[in-house]
Amino acid sequence: MILADGGLCCIDEFDKMSAEHQALLEAMEQQCVSVAKAGLVASLSARTSILAAANPVGGHYNRAKTVNENLKMSAALLSRFDLVFILLDKPDELLDKRLSEHIMSLHAGYGERSPAVKKPRIAKASKIVETISMSVKECSLVSRLRLDPKKDADFVPLPGALIRKYIAYVGTYVFPRMSKPAAEILQKFYLQLRDRSTSGDGTPITARQLESLVRLAQARARVELREETTAQDAKDAVEIMKELLYDKYVDEHGFVDFGRSGGMSQQKEAKRF
């Protein structure tokens, strides 16, 4: 705040601060910070505006509680702010679609923003990868990764040194762009998650999940040294996410319960009621 004297001080994750809250009372009221160290007493100017962002307890804002209870913040500190805005993330089909389209458009030009690095010649390697990709039938990722004791009896794992070199090459030179078919598949799955995420006591489905899907799809394309993410890469990423959500959210009766990711399950909530 002293360094921002005469300007704007932006604080993120304001709810994660513990003892520092009390130190802000004087600075926000008197616009100065008193320091007493080694016998020296000084008053430093902190004439700055404060823009702070905080998350509610548990990741969800509870309308039945006050703002202080939701943020676990003292009333004295909250009164120092002139304006307090409550931003609620409610599933909106139109707004979610526009946001997902914006994120996908950013990743569509990812390869153009990648650093211009001279790529070594790997014509043989890329042809081998393309041949393998063409020979693999379009089926589930689980069935493709599962080893068959009869067909894969002579399967030999690649050496660790070769794997490390391969990953190092991919991380340095391969930056795939998001194709339109892949973007549509990821966007459709994200909108379905947002539409079904109606629980108020679980992990919220936000744009971070869409970013996770994009990273998984791009990683799938980078493994095969491709410059563009295909629809099959997007389907593989969706399948991985579905498997994760099934293990995380499905209850003992086979129903999807988004509250199981955090807070209380439906059974505990009914017992509490």
PDB file of N, CA and C in Angstrom, residues 39-110:
ATOM      1  N   GLY A  39      13.566   1.201  17.717  1.00  0.00           N
ATOM      2  CA  GLY A  39      13.583   2.534  18.309  1.00  0.00           C
ATOM      3  C   GLY A  39      13.219   3.651  17.362  1.00  0.00           C
ATOM      4  N   LEU A  40      12.974   3.338  16.096  1.00  0.00           N
ATOM      5  CA  LEU A  40      12.598   4.362  15.115  1.00  0.00           C
ATOM      6  C   LEU A  40      11.100   4.316  14.886  1.00  0.00           C
ATOM      7  N   VAL A  41      10.484   5.476  14.941  1.00  0.00           N
ATOM      8  CA  VAL A  41       9.044   5.585  14.729  1.00  0.00           C
ATOM      9  C   VAL A  41       8.812   6.459  13.507  1.00  0.00           C
ATOM     10  N   ALA A  42       8.039   5.941  12.566  1.00  0.00           N
ATOM     11  CA  ALA A  42       7.779   6.686  11.334  1.00  0.00           C
ATOM     12  C   ALA A  42       6.336   6.487  10.918  1.00  0.00           C
ATOM     13  N   SER A  43       5.848   7.427  10.168  1.00  0.00           N
ATOM     14  CA  SER A  43       4.500   7.365   9.618  1.00  0.00           C
ATOM     15  C   SER A  43       4.610   7.520   8.108  1.00  0.00           C
ATOM     16  N   LEU A  44       4.308   6.445   7.369  1.00  0.00           N
ATOM     17  CA  LEU A  44       4.476   6.420   5.914  1.00  0.00           C
ATOM     18  C   LEU A  44       3.117   6.607   5.233  1.00  0.00           C
ATOM     19  N   SER A  45       3.115   7.425   4.206  1.00  0.00           N
ATOM     20  CA  SER A  45       1.866   7.733   3.505  1.00  0.00           C
ATOM     21  C   SER A  45       1.393   6.543   2.678  1.00  0.00           C
ATOM     22  N   ALA A  46       0.095   6.304   2.745  1.00  0.00           N
ATOM     23  CA  ALA A  46      -0.530   5.231   1.951  1.00  0.00           C
ATOM     24  C   ALA A  46      -1.845   5.756   1.388  1.00  0.00           C
ATOM     25  N   ARG A  47      -1.730   6.851   0.625  1.00  0.00           N
ATOM     26  CA  ARG A  47      -2.933   7.469   0.055  1.00  0.00           C
ATOM     27  C   ARG A  47      -3.281   6.749  -1.240  1.00  0.00           C
ATOM     28  N   THR A  48      -3.978   5.647  -1.101  1.00  0.00           N
ATOM     29  CA  THR A  48      -4.282   4.804  -2.250  1.00  0.00           C
ATOM     30  C   THR A  48      -5.697   4.250  -2.150  1.00  0.00           C
ATOM     31  N   SER A  49      -6.263   3.988  -3.299  1.00  0.00           N
ATOM     32  CA  SER A  49      -7.547   3.285  -3.360  1.00  0.00           C
ATOM     33  C   SER A  49      -7.284   1.784  -3.359  1.00  0.00           C
ATOM     34  N   ILE A  50      -8.184   1.026  -2.736  1.00  0.00           N
ATOM     35  CA  ILE A  50      -8.009  -0.418  -2.627  1.00  0.00           C
ATOM     36  C   ILE A  50      -9.127  -1.128  -3.375  1.00  0.00           C
ATOM     37  N   LEU A  51      -8.731  -1.997  -4.283  1.00  0.00           N
ATOM     38  CA  LEU A  51      -9.662  -2.849  -5.015  1.00  0.00           C
ATOM     39  C   LEU A  51      -9.348  -4.288  -4.623  1.00  0.00           C
ATOM     40  N   ALA A  52     -10.247  -4.918  -3.851  1.00  0.00           N
ATOM     41  CA  ALA A  52      -9.996  -6.260  -3.306  1.00  0.00           C
ATOM     42  C   ALA A  52     -11.050  -7.233  -3.812  1.00  0.00           C
ATOM     43  N   ALA A  53     -10.618  -8.474  -4.031  1.00  0.00           N
ATOM     44  CA  ALA A  53     -11.514  -9.546  -4.466  1.00  0.00           C
ATOM     45  C   ALA A  53     -11.400 -10.707  -3.493  1.00  0.00           C
ATOM     46  N   ALA A  54     -12.551 -11.226  -3.036  1.00  0.00           N
ATOM     47  CA  ALA A  54     -12.552 -12.317  -2.054  1.00  0.00           C
ATOM     48  C   ALA A  54     -13.550 -13.384  -2.483  1.00  0.00           C
ATOM     49  N   ASN A  55     -13.260 -14.626  -2.105  1.00  0.00           N
ATOM     50  CA  ASN A  55     -14.146 -15.754  -2.390  1.00  0.00           C
ATOM     51  C   ASN A  55     -14.923 -16.139  -1.131  1.00  0.00           C
ATOM     52  N   PRO A  56     -16.179 -16.519  -1.280  1.00  0.00           N
ATOM     53  CA  PRO A  56     -16.951 -16.936  -0.094  1.00  0.00           C
ATOM     54  C   PRO A  56     -16.475 -18.280   0.433  1.00  0.00           C
ATOM     55  N   VAL A  57     -16.881 -18.596   1.650  1.00  0.00           N
ATOM     56  CA  VAL A  57     -16.494 -19.850   2.289  1.00  0.00           C
ATOM     57  C   VAL A  57     -17.120 -21.018   1.528  1.00  0.00           C
ATOM     58  N   GLY A  58     -16.294 -22.014   1.197  1.00  0.00           N
ATOM     59  CA  GLY A  58     -16.788 -23.177   0.480  1.00  0.00           C
ATOM     60  C   GLY A  58     -16.976 -22.981  -1.007  1.00  0.00           C
ATOM     61  N   GLY A  59     -16.668 -21.776  -1.526  1.00  0.00           N
ATOM     62  CA  GLY A  59     -16.788 -21.536  -2.956  1.00  0.00           C
ATOM     63  C   GLY A  59     -18.169 -21.124  -3.424  1.00  0.00           C
ATOM     64  N   HIS A  60     -19.155 -21.071  -2.520  1.00  0.00           N
ATOM     65  CA  HIS A  60     -20.521 -20.699  -2.888  1.00  0.00           C
ATOM     66  C   HIS A  60     -21.023 -19.626  -1.930  1.00  0.00           C
ATOM     67  N   TYR A  61     -21.717 -18.643  -2.501  1.00  0.00           N
ATOM     68  CA  TYR A  61     -22.297 -17.581  -1.690  1.00  0.00           C
ATOM     69  C   TYR A  61     -23.657 -18.025  -1.173  1.00  0.00           C
ATOM     70  N   ASN A  62     -23.831 -17.946   0.147  1.00  0.00           N
ATOM     71  CA  ASN A  62     -25.071 -18.367   0.794  1.00  0.00           C
ATOM     72  C   ASN A  62     -25.903 -17.127   1.100  1.00  0.00           C
ATOM     73  N   ARG A  63     -27.048 -17.014   0.449  1.00  0.00           N
ATOM     74  CA  ARG A  63     -27.907 -15.840   0.643  1.00  0.00           C
ATOM     75  C   ARG A  63     -28.491 -15.796   2.054  1.00  0.00           C
ATOM     76  N   ALA A  64     -28.552 -16.936   2.740  1.00  0.00           N
ATOM     77  CA  ALA A  64     -29.114 -16.968   4.093  1.00  0.00           C
ATOM     78  C   ALA A  64     -28.162 -16.358   5.120  1.00  0.00           C
ATOM     79  N   LYS A  65     -26.899 -16.136   4.740  1.00  0.00           N
ATOM     80  CA  LYS A  65     -25.915 -15.561   5.653  1.00  0.00           C
ATOM     81  C   LYS A  65     -25.577 -14.137   5.243  1.00  0.00           C
ATOM     82  N   THR A  66     -24.981 -13.404   6.167  1.00  0.00           N
ATOM     83  CA  THR A  66     -24.562 -12.040   5.868  1.00  0.00           C
ATOM     84  C   THR A  66     -23.270 -12.055   5.063  1.00  0.00           C
ATOM     85  N   VAL A  67     -22.896 -10.883   4.565  1.00  0.00           N
ATOM     86  CA  VAL A  67     -21.656 -10.783   3.797  1.00  0.00           C
ATOM     87  C   VAL A  67     -20.457 -11.111   4.683  1.00  0.00           C
ATOM     88  N   ASN A  68     -20.482 -10.655   5.944  1.00  0.00           N
ATOM     89  CA  ASN A  68     -19.381 -10.942   6.863  1.00  0.00           C
ATOM     90  C   ASN A  68     -19.226 -12.432   7.098  1.00  0.00           C
ATOM     91  N   GLU A  69     -20.352 -13.143   7.246  1.00  0.00           N
ATOM     92  CA  GLU A  69     -20.287 -14.586   7.486  1.00  0.00           C
ATOM     93  C   GLU A  69     -19.822 -15.337   6.248  1.00  0.00           C
ATOM     94  N   ASN A  70     -20.207 -14.878   5.073  1.00  0.00           N
ATOM     95  CA  ASN A  70     -19.781 -15.531   3.838  1.00  0.00           C
ATOM     96  C   ASN A  70     -18.288 -15.357   3.590  1.00  0.00           C
ATOM     97  N   LEU A  71     -17.763 -14.203   3.937  1.00  0.00           N
ATOM     98  CA  LEU A  71     -16.352 -13.911   3.686  1.00  0.00           C
ATOM     99  C   LEU A  71     -15.468 -14.147   4.904  1.00  0.00           C
ATOM    100  N   LYS A  72     -16.065 -14.404   6.070  1.00  0.00           N
ATOM    101  CA  LYS A  72     -15.315 -14.532   7.320  1.00  0.00           C
ATOM    102  C   LYS A  72     -14.423 -13.310   7.536  1.00  0.00           C
ATOM    103  N   MET A  73     -15.052 -12.154   7.442  1.00  0.00           N
ATOM    104  CA  MET A  73     -14.340 -10.888   7.562  1.00  0.00           C
ATOM    105  C   MET A  73     -15.031 -10.043   8.615  1.00  0.00           C
ATOM    106  N   SER A  74     -14.246  -9.288   9.360  1.00  0.00           N
ATOM    107  CA  SER A  74     -14.812  -8.471  10.423  1.00  0.00           C
ATOM    108  C   SER A  74     -15.636  -7.328   9.836  1.00  0.00           C
ATOM    109  N   ALA A  75     -16.650  -6.912  10.592  1.00  0.00           N
ATOM    110  CA  ALA A  75     -17.506  -5.809  10.132  1.00  0.00           C
ATOM    111  C   ALA A  75     -16.739  -4.501  10.060  1.00  0.00           C
ATOM    112  N   ALA A  76     -15.737  -4.336  10.928  1.00  0.00           N
ATOM    113  CA  ALA A  76     -14.955  -3.100  10.930  1.00  0.00           C
ATOM    114  C   ALA A  76     -14.184  -2.938   9.625  1.00  0.00           C
ATOM    115  N   LEU A  77     -13.592  -4.034   9.151  1.00  0.00           N
ATOM    116  CA  LEU A  77     -12.831  -3.952   7.906  1.00  0.00           C
ATOM    117  C   LEU A  77     -13.748  -3.795   6.707  1.00  0.00           C
ATOM    118  N   LEU A  78     -14.880  -4.492   6.711  1.00  0.00           N
ATOM    119  CA  LEU A  78     -15.805  -4.401   5.586  1.00  0.00           C
ATOM    120  C   LEU A  78     -16.402  -3.000   5.473  1.00  0.00           C
ATOM    121  N   SER A  79     -16.567  -2.329   6.606  1.00  0.00           N
ATOM    122  CA  SER A  79     -17.128  -0.970   6.575  1.00  0.00           C
ATOM    123  C   SER A  79     -16.153   0.038   5.988  1.00  0.00           C
ATOM    124  N   ARG A  80     -14.876  -0.299   5.901  1.00  0.00           N
ATOM    125  CA  ARG A  80     -13.887   0.612   5.314  1.00  0.00           C
ATOM    126  C   ARG A  80     -14.052   0.743   3.802  1.00  0.00           C
ATOM    127  N   PHE A  81     -14.693  -0.250   3.192  1.00  0.00           N
ATOM    128  CA  PHE A  81     -14.883  -0.204   1.737  1.00  0.00           C
ATOM    129  C   PHE A  81     -16.132   0.612   1.416  1.00  0.00           C
ATOM    130  N   ASP A  82     -15.999   1.506   0.442  1.00  0.00           N
ATOM    131  CA  ASP A  82     -17.130   2.341   0.046  1.00  0.00           C
ATOM    132  C   ASP A  82     -18.199   1.525  -0.686  1.00  0.00           C
ATOM    133  N   LEU A  83     -17.771   0.605  -1.541  1.00  0.00           N
ATOM    134  CA  LEU A  83     -18.698  -0.185  -2.343  1.00  0.00           C
ATOM    135  C   LEU A  83     -18.365  -1.662  -2.192  1.00  0.00           C
ATOM    136  N   VAL A  84     -19.388  -2.486  -2.042  1.00  0.00           N
ATOM    137  CA  VAL A  84     -19.226  -3.938  -1.960  1.00  0.00           C
ATOM    138  C   VAL A  84     -20.163  -4.566  -2.977  1.00  0.00           C
ATOM    139  N   PHE A  85     -19.593  -5.210  -3.983  1.00  0.00           N
ATOM    140  CA  PHE A  85     -20.371  -5.855  -5.029  1.00  0.00           C
ATOM    141  C   PHE A  85     -20.337  -7.367  -4.834  1.00  0.00           C
ATOM    142  N   ILE A  86     -21.481  -8.016  -4.991  1.00  0.00           N
ATOM    143  CA  ILE A  86     -21.578  -9.473  -4.899  1.00  0.00           C
ATOM    144  C   ILE A  86     -21.761 -10.012  -6.317  1.00  0.00           C
ATOM    145  N   LEU A  87     -20.762 -10.738  -6.799  1.00  0.00           N
ATOM    146  CA  LEU A  87     -20.791 -11.299  -8.150  1.00  0.00           C
ATOM    147  C   LEU A  87     -21.109 -12.791  -8.051  1.00  0.00           C
ATOM    148  N   LEU A  88     -22.282 -13.189  -8.497  1.00  0.00           N
ATOM    149  CA  LEU A  88     -22.716 -14.577  -8.437  1.00  0.00           C
ATOM    150  C   LEU A  88     -22.556 -15.233  -9.806  1.00  0.00           C
ATOM    151  N   ASP A  89     -22.002 -16.435  -9.809  1.00  0.00           N
ATOM    152  CA  ASP A  89     -21.795 -17.183 -11.045  1.00  0.00           C
ATOM    153  C   ASP A  89     -22.977 -18.133 -11.248  1.00  0.00           C
ATOM    154  N   LYS A  90     -24.033 -17.627 -11.861  1.00  0.00           N
ATOM    155  CA  LYS A  90     -25.217 -18.439 -12.126  1.00  0.00           C
ATOM    156  C   LYS A  90     -25.144 -19.002 -13.547  1.00  0.00           C
ATOM    157  N   PRO A  91     -25.458 -20.299 -13.721  1.00  0.00           N
ATOM    158  CA  PRO A  91     -25.451 -20.876 -15.077  1.00  0.00           C
ATOM    159  C   PRO A  91     -26.418 -20.151 -15.991  1.00  0.00           C
ATOM    160  N   ASP A  92     -25.896 -19.605 -17.069  1.00  0.00           N
ATOM    161  CA  ASP A  92     -26.686 -18.900 -18.079  1.00  0.00           C
ATOM    162  C   ASP A  92     -26.267 -19.440 -19.441  1.00  0.00           C
ATOM    163  N   GLU A  93     -27.170 -20.059 -20.146  1.00  0.00           N
ATOM    164  CA  GLU A  93     -26.818 -20.741 -21.398  1.00  0.00           C
ATOM    165  C   GLU A  93     -26.210 -19.775 -22.410  1.00  0.00           C
ATOM    166  N   LEU A  94     -26.811 -18.607 -22.571  1.00  0.00           N
ATOM    167  CA  LEU A  94     -26.313 -17.652 -23.554  1.00  0.00           C
ATOM    168  C   LEU A  94     -24.957 -17.101 -23.148  1.00  0.00           C
ATOM    169  N   LEU A  95     -24.827 -16.700 -21.872  1.00  0.00           N
ATOM    170  CA  LEU A  95     -23.565 -16.134 -21.403  1.00  0.00           C
ATOM    171  C   LEU A  95     -22.452 -17.179 -21.388  1.00  0.00           C
ATOM    172  N   ASP A  96     -22.774 -18.414 -20.961  1.00  0.00           N
ATOM    173  CA  ASP A  96     -21.775 -19.483 -20.959  1.00  0.00           C
ATOM    174  C   ASP A  96     -21.295 -19.802 -22.367  1.00  0.00           C
ATOM    175  N   LYS A  97     -22.217 -19.763 -23.318  1.00  0.00           N
ATOM    176  CA  LYS A  97     -21.841 -20.038 -24.705  1.00  0.00           C
ATOM    177  C   LYS A  97     -20.926 -18.955 -25.248  1.00  0.00           C
ATOM    178  N   ARG A  98     -21.226 -17.713 -24.948  1.00  0.00           N
ATOM    179  CA  ARG A  98     -20.372 -16.618 -25.416  1.00  0.00           C
ATOM    180  C   ARG A  98     -18.988 -16.690 -24.785  1.00  0.00           C
ATOM    181  N   LEU A  99     -18.946 -17.019 -23.503  1.00  0.00           N
ATOM    182  CA  LEU A  99     -17.656 -17.123 -22.813  1.00  0.00           C
ATOM    183  C   LEU A  99     -16.832 -18.281 -23.366  1.00  0.00           C
ATOM    184  N   SER A 100     -17.467 -19.430 -23.582  1.00  0.00           N
ATOM    185  CA  SER A 100     -16.733 -20.577 -24.122  1.00  0.00           C
ATOM    186  C   SER A 100     -16.250 -20.313 -25.544  1.00  0.00           C
ATOM    187  N   GLU A 101     -17.047 -19.610 -26.351  1.00  0.00           N
ATOM    188  CA  GLU A 101     -16.617 -19.270 -27.701  1.00  0.00           C
ATOM    189  C   GLU A 101     -15.414 -18.339 -27.678  1.00  0.00           C
ATOM    190  N   HIS A 102     -15.404 -17.413 -26.717  1.00  0.00           N
ATOM    191  CA  HIS A 102     -14.270 -16.493 -26.587  1.00  0.00           C
ATOM    192  C   HIS A 102     -12.996 -17.254 -26.209  1.00  0.00           C
ATOM    193  N   ILE A 103     -13.103 -18.193 -25.275  1.00  0.00           N
ATOM    194  CA  ILE A 103     -11.929 -18.975 -24.860  1.00  0.00           C
ATOM    195  C   ILE A 103     -11.424 -19.829 -26.010  1.00  0.00           C
ATOM    196  N   MET A 104     -12.346 -20.449 -26.757  1.00  0.00           N
ATOM    197  CA  MET A 104     -11.936 -21.282 -27.881  1.00  0.00           C
ATOM    198  C   MET A 104     -11.285 -20.453 -28.990  1.00  0.00           C
ATOM    199  N   SER A 105     -11.771 -19.241 -29.205  1.00  0.00           N
ATOM    200  CA  SER A 105     -11.160 -18.386 -30.233  1.00  0.00           C
ATOM    201  C   SER A 105      -9.745 -17.986 -29.854  1.00  0.00           C
ATOM    202  N   LEU A 106      -9.490 -17.844 -28.546  1.00  0.00           N
ATOM    203  CA  LEU A 106      -8.135 -17.536 -28.101  1.00  0.00           C
ATOM    204  C   LEU A 106      -7.188 -18.701 -28.377  1.00  0.00           C
ATOM    205  N   HIS A 107      -7.663 -19.926 -28.118  1.00  0.00           N
ATOM    206  CA  HIS A 107      -6.811 -21.094 -28.321  1.00  0.00           C
ATOM    207  C   HIS A 107      -6.710 -21.484 -29.790  1.00  0.00           C
ATOM    208  N   ALA A 108      -7.606 -20.985 -30.622  1.00  0.00           N
ATOM    209  CA  ALA A 108      -7.533 -21.314 -32.047  1.00  0.00           C
ATOM    210  C   ALA A 108      -6.285 -20.722 -32.689  1.00  0.00           C
ATOM    211  N   GLY A 109      -5.787 -19.599 -32.163  1.00  0.00           N
ATOM    212  CA  GLY A 109      -4.576 -18.981 -32.697  1.00  0.00           C
ATOM    213  C   GLY A 109      -3.377 -19.202 -31.829  1.00  0.00           C
ATOM    214  N   TYR A 110      -3.396 -20.278 -31.031  1.00  0.00           N
ATOM    215  CA  TYR A 110      -2.299 -20.529 -30.087  1.00  0.00           C
ATOM    216  C   TYR A 110      -0.983 -20.767 -30.810  1.00  0.00           C
TER     217      TYR A 110
END
